[in-house]
Amino acid sequence: MSQNVGPSAPQAEIAAIVGAAHVLHDPEVTRSYRLDARGLFLGDAACVVRPGSTAETAQVVALCAARGWPVVPQGGNTGMVGGGVPMGGAQTVILSTERLRTIRSVDPDEMVAVVDAGVTLADLQRAAEAEGCHFPLSLGSQESCRIGGNISTNAGGIHVLRYGNTRDLVLGLEVVLPDGRIWNGLRRLRKDNTGYALRHLFIGAEGTLGVVTAAALKLFARPGEIGTAFVALPDPATAVALMRGLRQRLGESLTAFELIPRIALDFGIRYIGPIREPFARPYPWHVLVDVTLPEAAARLEQALAEMVEPLGLLDAVIAQSEGQRTALWHLREIGAGGHQHRAGAIIKHDISVPIGKVPTMIARGTARVTAELPGTRVVAFGHLGDGNLHYNLVQPEGHDPSDFRGRTGAMNRIIHDLVVELGGSISAEHGIGLLKRDELGHYADPVELDLMRRIKDAIDPAGLMNPGKILPPA
Ligand code: FAD
Ligand code: 2HG
Ligand code: ZN
């Protein structure tokens, strides 16, 4: 990386705005900001700036606009698609929101929280709890990811089934635009039909249209009694039938419905450590279910008992205490994708299909990728309740990792073609960033891509805001 230290280097002028202590430019120090969470991309940047307020953020962005320096907004840098990696060259300024950490208000009457973009998701959850409320967004990365990042990726997680995506939780935004102006759209209204809903442009924009500096977010009543079950199943089709059966019996009380195959648990056991097995023998598929309603555990047990025979459920455990709930959710954590790369090279997909097509997606996708390369291990897990699978492909045992990585394009084509065939999406919750930019170019409807480019040009005509992300070069 080139170290940019001349008098006109970005860090010198930016330090005059935020103070030298809040501008990092030693390449060793900035490395963790220039490298994405998966270690796939390492970018180049002049400095990392950490403004302490919206006003400072606006001044920094205005200066960058005047000088022609690209700006890359960054929150917790936990994104899965390289969206926060600087790709604009050596003059790029990474704008970290880590000092924008004020919880401006939590109002239990309005059920609205107004927070700075750099507040971590877990801190917001705790602040809501402290006022007797609930902020339902829940992700494995919640101690590190920040609200501005959640909004900019339209993050999903385990509670979308009941509460929706981040998009559904945002009432208003404050955004520093690429020219440095502040758009104060920090409304807290449940009803507001005054023209285009501009906030939705910035939600999921992955930092390409401006820097989100604050948000007004919906809060909910604290969930009452939660019932949790871990159910063993012969196949994914039974999981889909189980969800329908639970809905019919327990209405809208389903809050989580996560699919966990045995292979995901086996990777967890191998790389994280032994677990207390919930069943006497291994089963091929499981779902982890949460329902929120009075007498939750008893009603969940009753509903499952009614379905054991007709659906052919293999076994089930129902948590009888908070400790047992935590133990069951630990199975989801160890079944997640964070350590699967330790088995060798991994090609990840984050796809969604209509829920009824999930069994076909798993069966047909597995047949096609193993025909392409026998022994490829498919780890399809995740948010089945939303039709969202993390369709991770782990290299065959003993295979050359670089050969497997070299097949990324071919494997992407197989999985994403199938997704499109089934009416799904090639990015369900992680976004496009850099990793899936060319896939978007391949699959997006040309009219949709054209509209996206026009929006980008209208809001960021100089193309300085997170260049190189989402939109493939024209
Ligand atoms: P960053 O990684 O810093 O940035 C992500 C993108 O948003 C970048 O393009 C960046 O430029 C932009 N951005 C960040 N802040 C701003 C801002 N203030 N204004 C404008 N643009 C901004 N994701 C899910 O959806 N569901 C999951 O269940 C889930 N689980 C995860 C589990 C683990 C263990 C990990 C490591 C990640 C997981 N993720 C999940 C992915 C990730 O945590 C989310 O995408 C999260 O929303 C990113 O937030 P962040 O603050 O880390 O954003
Ligand atoms: C999850 O749901 C995350 O656990 C991460 O979205 C998925 O690591 C993955 O593949
Ligand atoms: Zn996920």
XYZ file of C-alpha atoms and ligand atoms in Angstrom:
538
model
C 0.000 0.000 0.000
C 1.225 3.493 -0.785
C 1.536 5.668 2.302
C 0.140 9.066 1.531
C 1.938 11.633 3.684
C 2.377 14.762 1.583
C 0.927 18.122 2.695
C -2.108 17.698 0.447
C -2.655 14.120 1.587
C -6.212 13.577 2.819
C -5.174 12.922 6.417
C -3.606 16.332 6.917
C -6.665 18.311 5.836
C -9.127 15.954 7.480
C -7.252 16.148 10.776
C -8.050 19.852 10.830
C -11.738 18.912 11.036
C -11.782 15.951 13.423
C -8.447 16.243 15.229
C -5.313 14.251 14.417
C -6.149 11.578 17.007
C -9.152 10.572 14.935
C -7.339 10.100 11.647
C -5.433 6.826 11.256
C -2.968 6.436 8.440
C -0.306 3.935 9.473
C -0.917 1.068 7.026
C -0.518 -1.493 9.821
C -3.163 0.279 11.893
C -5.567 0.774 8.988
C -5.201 -2.811 7.756
C -8.152 -4.147 9.766
C -10.360 -1.483 8.125
C -9.022 -2.245 4.653
C -9.564 -5.995 4.938
C -13.077 -7.465 4.873
C -14.412 -9.795 7.577
C -13.938 -12.904 5.448
C -10.376 -11.959 4.488
C -11.236 -12.012 0.784
C -10.385 -8.436 -0.189
C -7.654 -6.043 0.965
C -7.988 -2.477 -0.313
C -5.882 0.641 -0.387
C -6.680 3.870 1.489
C -5.017 7.113 2.501
C -6.557 7.081 5.960
C -9.392 6.112 8.244
C -11.332 9.049 9.657
C -13.549 8.737 12.715
C -15.767 11.804 12.975
C -17.434 12.506 16.308
C -20.670 14.069 15.063
C -22.949 14.444 12.060
C -21.587 17.955 11.507
C -17.996 16.673 11.395
C -19.062 13.866 9.067
C -20.630 16.422 6.722
C -17.500 18.590 6.746
C -15.267 15.601 5.991
C -17.486 14.428 3.127
C -17.718 17.984 1.713
C -13.925 18.262 1.785
C -13.545 14.878 0.069
C -16.067 15.946 -2.583
C -14.159 19.176 -3.196
C -10.824 17.352 -3.487
C -12.156 14.365 -5.464
C -11.249 11.820 -2.766
C -13.406 8.691 -2.686
C -15.212 7.972 0.600
C -16.014 4.504 1.937
C -18.457 4.426 4.860
C -17.805 1.691 7.370
C -19.547 0.417 10.512
C -18.410 -2.746 12.281
C -16.785 -4.175 9.127
C -18.635 -7.472 9.616
C -20.196 -7.447 6.134
C -19.989 -10.671 4.136
C -19.627 -9.282 0.603
C -16.680 -6.874 0.774
C -18.938 -3.775 0.697
C -16.767 -1.823 3.147
C -13.420 -2.488 1.455
C -11.853 0.609 -0.151
C -11.601 0.169 -3.908
C -11.146 3.774 -5.023
C -7.337 3.942 -5.001
C -4.673 5.431 -2.714
C -6.534 8.697 -2.018
C -9.550 6.860 -0.595
C -10.844 7.897 2.811
C -12.507 5.252 4.966
C -15.143 6.951 7.080
C -15.720 4.888 10.193
C -18.839 5.539 12.290
C -17.283 4.043 15.410
C -17.349 7.341 17.339
C -20.985 8.092 16.420
C -22.294 6.161 19.407
C -24.979 8.303 21.016
C -28.336 6.783 21.771
C -30.288 9.988 21.235
C -33.597 8.747 22.662
C -35.585 5.625 23.477
C -39.265 6.446 23.795
C -41.466 3.671 25.215
C -44.657 5.654 24.489
C -43.934 6.242 20.821
C -42.020 2.945 20.665
C -39.218 4.659 18.753
C -35.460 4.796 19.305
C -33.309 7.465 17.670
C -29.663 6.485 17.545
C -26.397 7.455 15.908
C -25.230 5.167 13.114
C -22.239 3.856 15.050
C -24.265 2.358 17.903
C -23.747 -1.401 17.866
C -26.795 -3.548 17.340
C -26.320 -5.192 20.748
C -26.086 -1.793 22.504
C -29.355 -0.751 20.863
C -31.017 -4.013 21.933
C -29.848 -3.401 25.510
C -30.997 0.228 25.497
C -34.450 -0.865 24.307
C -34.607 -3.583 26.977
C -33.689 -1.045 29.660
C -36.853 0.891 28.744
C -39.020 -2.240 28.708
C -39.039 -2.442 24.896
C -37.615 -4.792 22.285
C -35.551 -4.162 19.157
C -35.946 -7.413 17.227
C -33.106 -7.389 14.695
C -30.799 -10.221 15.757
C -27.578 -11.356 14.032
C -24.579 -13.477 15.019
C -22.437 -10.350 14.608
C -24.550 -8.109 16.835
C -21.844 -7.179 19.337
C -19.719 -5.731 16.496
C -22.001 -4.621 13.668
C -23.412 -1.097 13.820
C -26.857 0.240 13.061
C -25.641 2.242 10.066
C -24.174 -0.977 8.647
C -27.372 -2.908 9.360
C -29.383 -0.259 7.551
C -26.969 -0.033 4.656
C -27.066 -3.809 4.123
C -30.770 -4.138 4.988
C -29.684 -6.927 7.332
C -31.942 -9.911 7.965
C -31.111 -12.416 10.695
C -33.241 -14.783 12.731
C -36.384 -12.735 13.410
C -37.372 -11.588 9.927
C -40.210 -14.088 9.924
C -42.032 -12.119 12.606
C -40.645 -8.564 12.434
C -39.339 -8.134 8.881
C -35.926 -7.037 7.561
C -34.088 -3.941 8.778
C -35.995 -2.012 6.089
C -39.223 -2.723 7.937
C -37.813 -1.337 11.174
C -36.639 2.063 9.908
C -38.946 5.083 10.284
C -36.478 7.802 9.380
C -32.856 8.531 8.525
C -30.289 11.275 8.711
C -27.812 11.017 5.849
C -24.745 12.953 4.766
C -25.013 13.115 0.988
C -21.999 12.723 -1.317
C -21.704 16.522 -1.686
C -21.599 17.006 2.091
C -25.160 18.255 2.575
C -27.121 16.748 5.452
C -30.507 15.272 4.580
C -32.584 15.365 7.747
C -35.140 12.658 7.145
C -35.164 11.640 10.776
C -38.946 11.389 10.984
C -40.524 9.103 13.533
C -43.931 8.785 11.916
C -45.839 5.575 11.277
C -47.775 7.294 8.507
C -46.147 9.712 6.095
C -47.039 9.836 2.410
C -45.246 13.021 1.407
C -43.838 11.958 -1.939
C -41.049 9.480 -2.597
C -39.979 7.512 0.495
C -36.332 8.546 0.166
C -35.160 6.564 3.167
C -35.712 3.364 1.225
C -33.068 4.416 -1.300
C -30.420 4.545 1.406
C -31.533 1.321 3.122
C -29.589 -1.462 1.431
C -27.489 0.993 -0.634
C -24.280 -0.357 0.958
C -22.792 3.103 1.345
C -22.983 3.962 -2.356
C -25.392 6.894 -1.954
C -24.244 8.602 1.245
C -23.280 8.133 4.871
C -26.120 7.235 7.218
C -25.410 9.157 10.420
C -28.536 8.439 12.477
C -31.806 6.529 12.351
C -35.249 6.479 13.931
C -36.182 2.848 14.521
C -39.337 0.989 15.505
C -39.457 -0.672 18.879
C -41.791 -3.464 19.917
C -43.305 -4.800 23.105
C -40.998 -7.245 24.825
C -41.845 -10.748 23.652
C -43.781 -12.682 26.264
C -43.158 -16.351 26.852
C -40.892 -17.931 24.257
C -41.081 -21.640 23.459
C -38.071 -23.219 21.747
C -37.875 -26.622 20.103
C -35.179 -28.498 18.226
C -36.819 -30.942 15.855
C -35.158 -33.761 13.911
C -36.470 -34.426 10.407
C -35.789 -36.808 7.545
C -35.604 -34.092 4.879
C -36.183 -30.404 4.089
C -39.667 -31.088 2.654
C -40.754 -32.185 6.141
C -39.382 -28.902 7.497
C -41.595 -26.949 5.099
C -44.628 -29.044 6.088
C -43.775 -28.515 9.760
C -43.764 -24.767 9.311
C -47.173 -24.853 7.668
C -48.486 -27.088 10.472
C -47.123 -24.795 13.183
C -48.663 -21.750 11.509
C -52.020 -23.497 11.278
C -51.900 -24.424 14.963
C -50.100 -21.450 16.547
C -50.898 -18.597 14.161
C -48.427 -15.766 13.780
C -46.511 -16.725 16.926
C -43.550 -18.194 14.995
C -40.538 -15.916 15.599
C -37.706 -18.067 14.273
C -37.515 -21.096 12.026
C -33.931 -22.063 11.252
C -32.733 -25.040 9.242
C -29.630 -26.902 10.484
C -28.286 -29.949 8.642
C -26.179 -32.554 10.400
C -23.118 -31.629 8.354
C -23.252 -28.091 9.807
C -23.258 -29.475 13.354
C -20.400 -31.823 12.472
C -18.259 -28.919 11.222
C -19.094 -27.016 14.439
C -18.112 -29.964 16.608
C -14.899 -30.429 14.667
C -13.792 -26.786 14.743
C -15.409 -25.292 17.847
C -15.707 -28.204 20.224
C -17.994 -30.951 21.486
C -21.679 -30.264 22.074
C -24.239 -31.901 24.273
C -26.086 -33.901 21.601
C -29.813 -33.261 21.853
C -30.712 -36.732 20.578
C -29.458 -40.261 21.246
C -28.467 -40.674 17.606
C -27.626 -38.360 14.720
C -30.358 -37.255 12.296
C -29.868 -35.658 8.880
C -31.879 -32.431 9.274
C -33.128 -30.226 12.093
C -35.098 -27.074 12.596
C -34.778 -24.737 15.522
C -38.123 -23.114 16.246
C -39.096 -20.201 18.480
C -42.720 -19.330 19.164
C -43.879 -16.424 21.270
C -47.269 -16.826 22.932
C -48.761 -17.595 26.347
C -47.893 -21.084 27.593
C -45.463 -21.286 24.728
C -43.577 -24.468 25.666
C -46.745 -26.455 26.369
C -48.499 -25.314 23.210
C -45.444 -25.971 21.080
C -45.155 -29.454 22.559
C -48.834 -30.145 21.866
C -48.540 -28.888 18.273
C -45.451 -31.009 17.630
C -47.044 -34.085 19.188
C -49.966 -33.769 16.791
C -47.580 -33.713 13.814
C -45.126 -36.472 14.753
C -46.983 -39.227 12.946
C -48.634 -37.459 10.021
C -45.434 -35.641 9.073
C -42.932 -38.291 10.136
C -40.956 -36.093 12.540
C -38.027 -38.108 13.853
C -37.605 -36.603 17.319
C -37.889 -33.298 19.177
C -36.721 -31.590 22.346
C -38.474 -28.621 23.875
C -36.589 -26.263 26.159
C -37.915 -26.328 29.719
C -35.757 -23.484 31.027
C -33.849 -20.430 29.832
C -30.629 -22.467 30.154
C -32.002 -25.131 27.820
C -33.143 -22.469 25.346
C -29.630 -21.056 25.284
C -28.207 -24.556 24.797
C -30.492 -25.175 21.816
C -29.621 -21.824 20.247
C -25.951 -22.701 20.737
C -26.562 -25.443 18.170
C -27.505 -22.738 15.632
C -24.353 -20.810 16.490
C -22.057 -23.761 16.057
C -23.918 -24.765 12.896
C -23.306 -21.304 11.342
C -20.792 -20.595 8.622
C -18.037 -18.719 10.465
C -15.692 -21.691 10.829
C -16.554 -23.808 7.781
C -13.566 -22.362 5.914
C -11.378 -24.356 8.286
C -12.342 -27.458 6.305
C -10.633 -25.920 3.260
C -11.776 -23.596 0.515
C -15.400 -22.478 0.705
C -17.720 -20.859 -1.828
C -20.614 -19.124 -0.069
C -24.032 -18.244 -1.411
C -26.786 -16.346 0.349
C -29.913 -17.099 -1.610
C -33.664 -17.041 -1.222
C -36.389 -18.936 -3.039
C -40.129 -19.238 -2.430
C -40.363 -21.418 0.682
C -42.059 -24.311 -1.103
C -39.048 -24.509 -3.457
C -36.460 -24.915 -0.709
C -36.420 -28.740 -0.898
C -35.905 -28.584 -4.690
C -33.178 -25.961 -4.249
C -31.294 -28.221 -1.853
C -31.754 -31.479 -3.778
C -31.203 -30.145 -7.299
C -28.359 -27.838 -6.262
C -26.574 -30.690 -4.477
C -26.964 -32.963 -7.515
C -25.598 -30.288 -9.860
C -22.588 -29.200 -7.817
C -21.553 -32.769 -7.041
C -21.876 -33.621 -10.730
C -19.533 -30.686 -11.428
C -17.100 -31.820 -8.723
C -17.782 -35.078 -6.878
C -17.289 -34.855 -3.125
C -18.242 -31.156 -2.846
C -19.860 -30.766 0.564
C -23.085 -28.751 0.538
C -23.871 -26.994 3.821
C -27.299 -25.445 3.242
C -28.563 -23.879 6.439
C -30.229 -20.791 7.776
C -33.421 -18.834 7.746
C -35.814 -21.376 6.252
C -38.791 -19.386 7.546
C -37.833 -16.656 5.047
C -36.854 -19.065 2.253
C -33.256 -17.852 2.854
C -30.502 -20.440 2.739
C -26.792 -19.971 3.274
C -25.816 -22.359 0.527
C -22.177 -22.908 1.352
C -20.024 -25.239 -0.710
C -17.036 -26.712 1.069
C -14.307 -28.335 -1.007
C -14.113 -32.134 -1.198
C -11.966 -33.681 1.521
C -8.304 -33.692 0.451
C -8.964 -31.582 -2.686
C -6.587 -28.784 -3.663
C -8.047 -25.581 -2.111
C -6.832 -23.321 -4.917
C -8.392 -25.569 -7.543
C -11.692 -25.390 -5.644
C -11.465 -21.594 -5.356
C -10.792 -21.485 -9.085
C -14.187 -23.079 -9.630
C -16.037 -20.220 -7.931
C -17.413 -18.835 -11.202
C -18.680 -22.246 -12.344
C -20.229 -23.052 -8.957
C -21.842 -19.618 -8.720
C -23.348 -20.152 -12.145
C -24.795 -23.519 -11.116
C -26.320 -22.254 -7.868
C -27.477 -18.879 -9.124
C -28.964 -20.288 -12.352
C -30.982 -22.679 -10.228
C -32.061 -19.864 -7.917
C -33.305 -17.857 -10.889
C -35.010 -20.950 -12.331
C -36.903 -21.296 -9.036
C -37.889 -17.614 -8.879
C -35.407 -16.636 -6.170
C -32.752 -14.033 -5.359
C -28.961 -14.335 -5.577
C -28.573 -12.163 -2.473
C -31.133 -12.585 0.278
C -29.625 -10.657 3.186
C -25.866 -10.020 2.851
C -26.015 -7.606 -0.084
C -23.967 -7.307 -3.273
C -20.865 -5.307 -2.294
C -17.888 -6.340 -4.348
C -18.280 -10.088 -4.101
C -21.544 -10.333 -6.012
C -21.270 -7.255 -8.191
C -20.586 -9.167 -11.371
C -23.281 -11.707 -10.532
C -25.732 -8.819 -10.256
C -24.550 -7.623 -13.650
C -25.181 -11.089 -15.048
C -28.652 -11.636 -13.603
C -30.277 -8.233 -13.058
C -33.026 -7.092 -15.348
C -31.455 -4.440 -17.647
C -34.222 -1.958 -16.877
C -33.657 -2.420 -13.152
C -29.900 -1.983 -13.572
C -30.470 1.142 -15.667
C -32.728 2.637 -12.974
C -30.150 1.839 -10.300
C -27.406 3.545 -12.333
C -29.571 6.639 -12.820
C -30.268 6.848 -9.102
C -26.554 6.539 -8.377
C -25.742 9.249 -10.946
C -28.437 11.564 -9.579
C -27.272 11.365 -5.976
C -23.536 10.844 -6.516
C -22.706 12.319 -9.939
C -18.963 12.310 -9.252
C -19.055 8.630 -8.272
C -17.018 9.205 -5.124
C -19.243 7.409 -2.621
C -18.018 3.836 -2.122
C -16.890 3.413 -5.728
C -16.866 0.002 -7.332
C -19.647 -1.492 -5.216
C -23.003 -2.995 -6.196
C -23.107 -1.690 -9.770
C -20.880 -3.438 -12.305
C -18.948 -1.099 -14.602
C -21.254 -0.032 -17.436
P -19.951 -2.922 7.532
O -19.443 -4.299 7.275
O -19.030 -1.967 8.142
O -20.491 -2.317 6.153
C -21.375 -3.013 5.345
C -21.791 -2.128 4.160
O -22.541 -1.015 4.621
C -20.613 -1.540 3.406
O -20.952 -1.452 2.049
C -20.440 -0.152 4.001
O -19.865 0.759 3.086
C -21.855 0.213 4.335
N -22.020 1.057 5.530
C -21.675 0.759 6.809
N -22.040 1.762 7.627
C -22.602 2.719 6.852
C -23.171 3.997 7.113
N -23.237 4.492 8.344
N -23.671 4.700 6.067
C -23.622 4.208 4.811
N -23.087 3.014 4.511
C -22.595 2.274 5.518
N -26.098 -10.471 8.011
C -27.427 -10.722 7.947
O -28.139 -10.051 7.203
N -27.992 -11.715 8.682
C -27.281 -12.485 9.534
O -27.829 -13.387 10.181
C -25.879 -12.224 9.658
N -25.124 -12.925 10.506
C -23.785 -12.678 10.574
C -23.006 -13.421 11.478
C -21.644 -13.193 11.567
C -20.842 -13.997 12.550
C -21.031 -12.214 10.735
C -19.554 -11.938 10.811
C -21.788 -11.477 9.855
C -23.167 -11.693 9.765
N -23.974 -10.943 8.899
C -25.329 -11.194 8.834
C -23.373 -9.923 8.021
C -23.164 -8.525 8.689
O -23.011 -8.628 10.069
C -24.307 -7.588 8.357
O -24.296 -7.345 6.980
C -24.271 -6.244 9.093
O -25.487 -5.568 8.834
C -23.113 -5.344 8.683
O -22.983 -4.276 9.612
P -21.576 -3.539 9.830
O -21.777 -2.416 10.762
O -20.530 -4.516 10.205
O -21.327 -2.990 8.355
C -25.989 -16.602 9.485
O -27.197 -16.632 9.277
C -25.172 -15.549 8.785
O -25.439 -17.351 10.315
C -23.830 -16.036 8.249
O -25.910 -14.875 7.853
C -23.923 -17.058 7.154
O -21.594 -17.543 7.451
C -22.586 -17.694 6.755
O -22.538 -18.364 5.731
Zn -28.003 -15.429 7.844
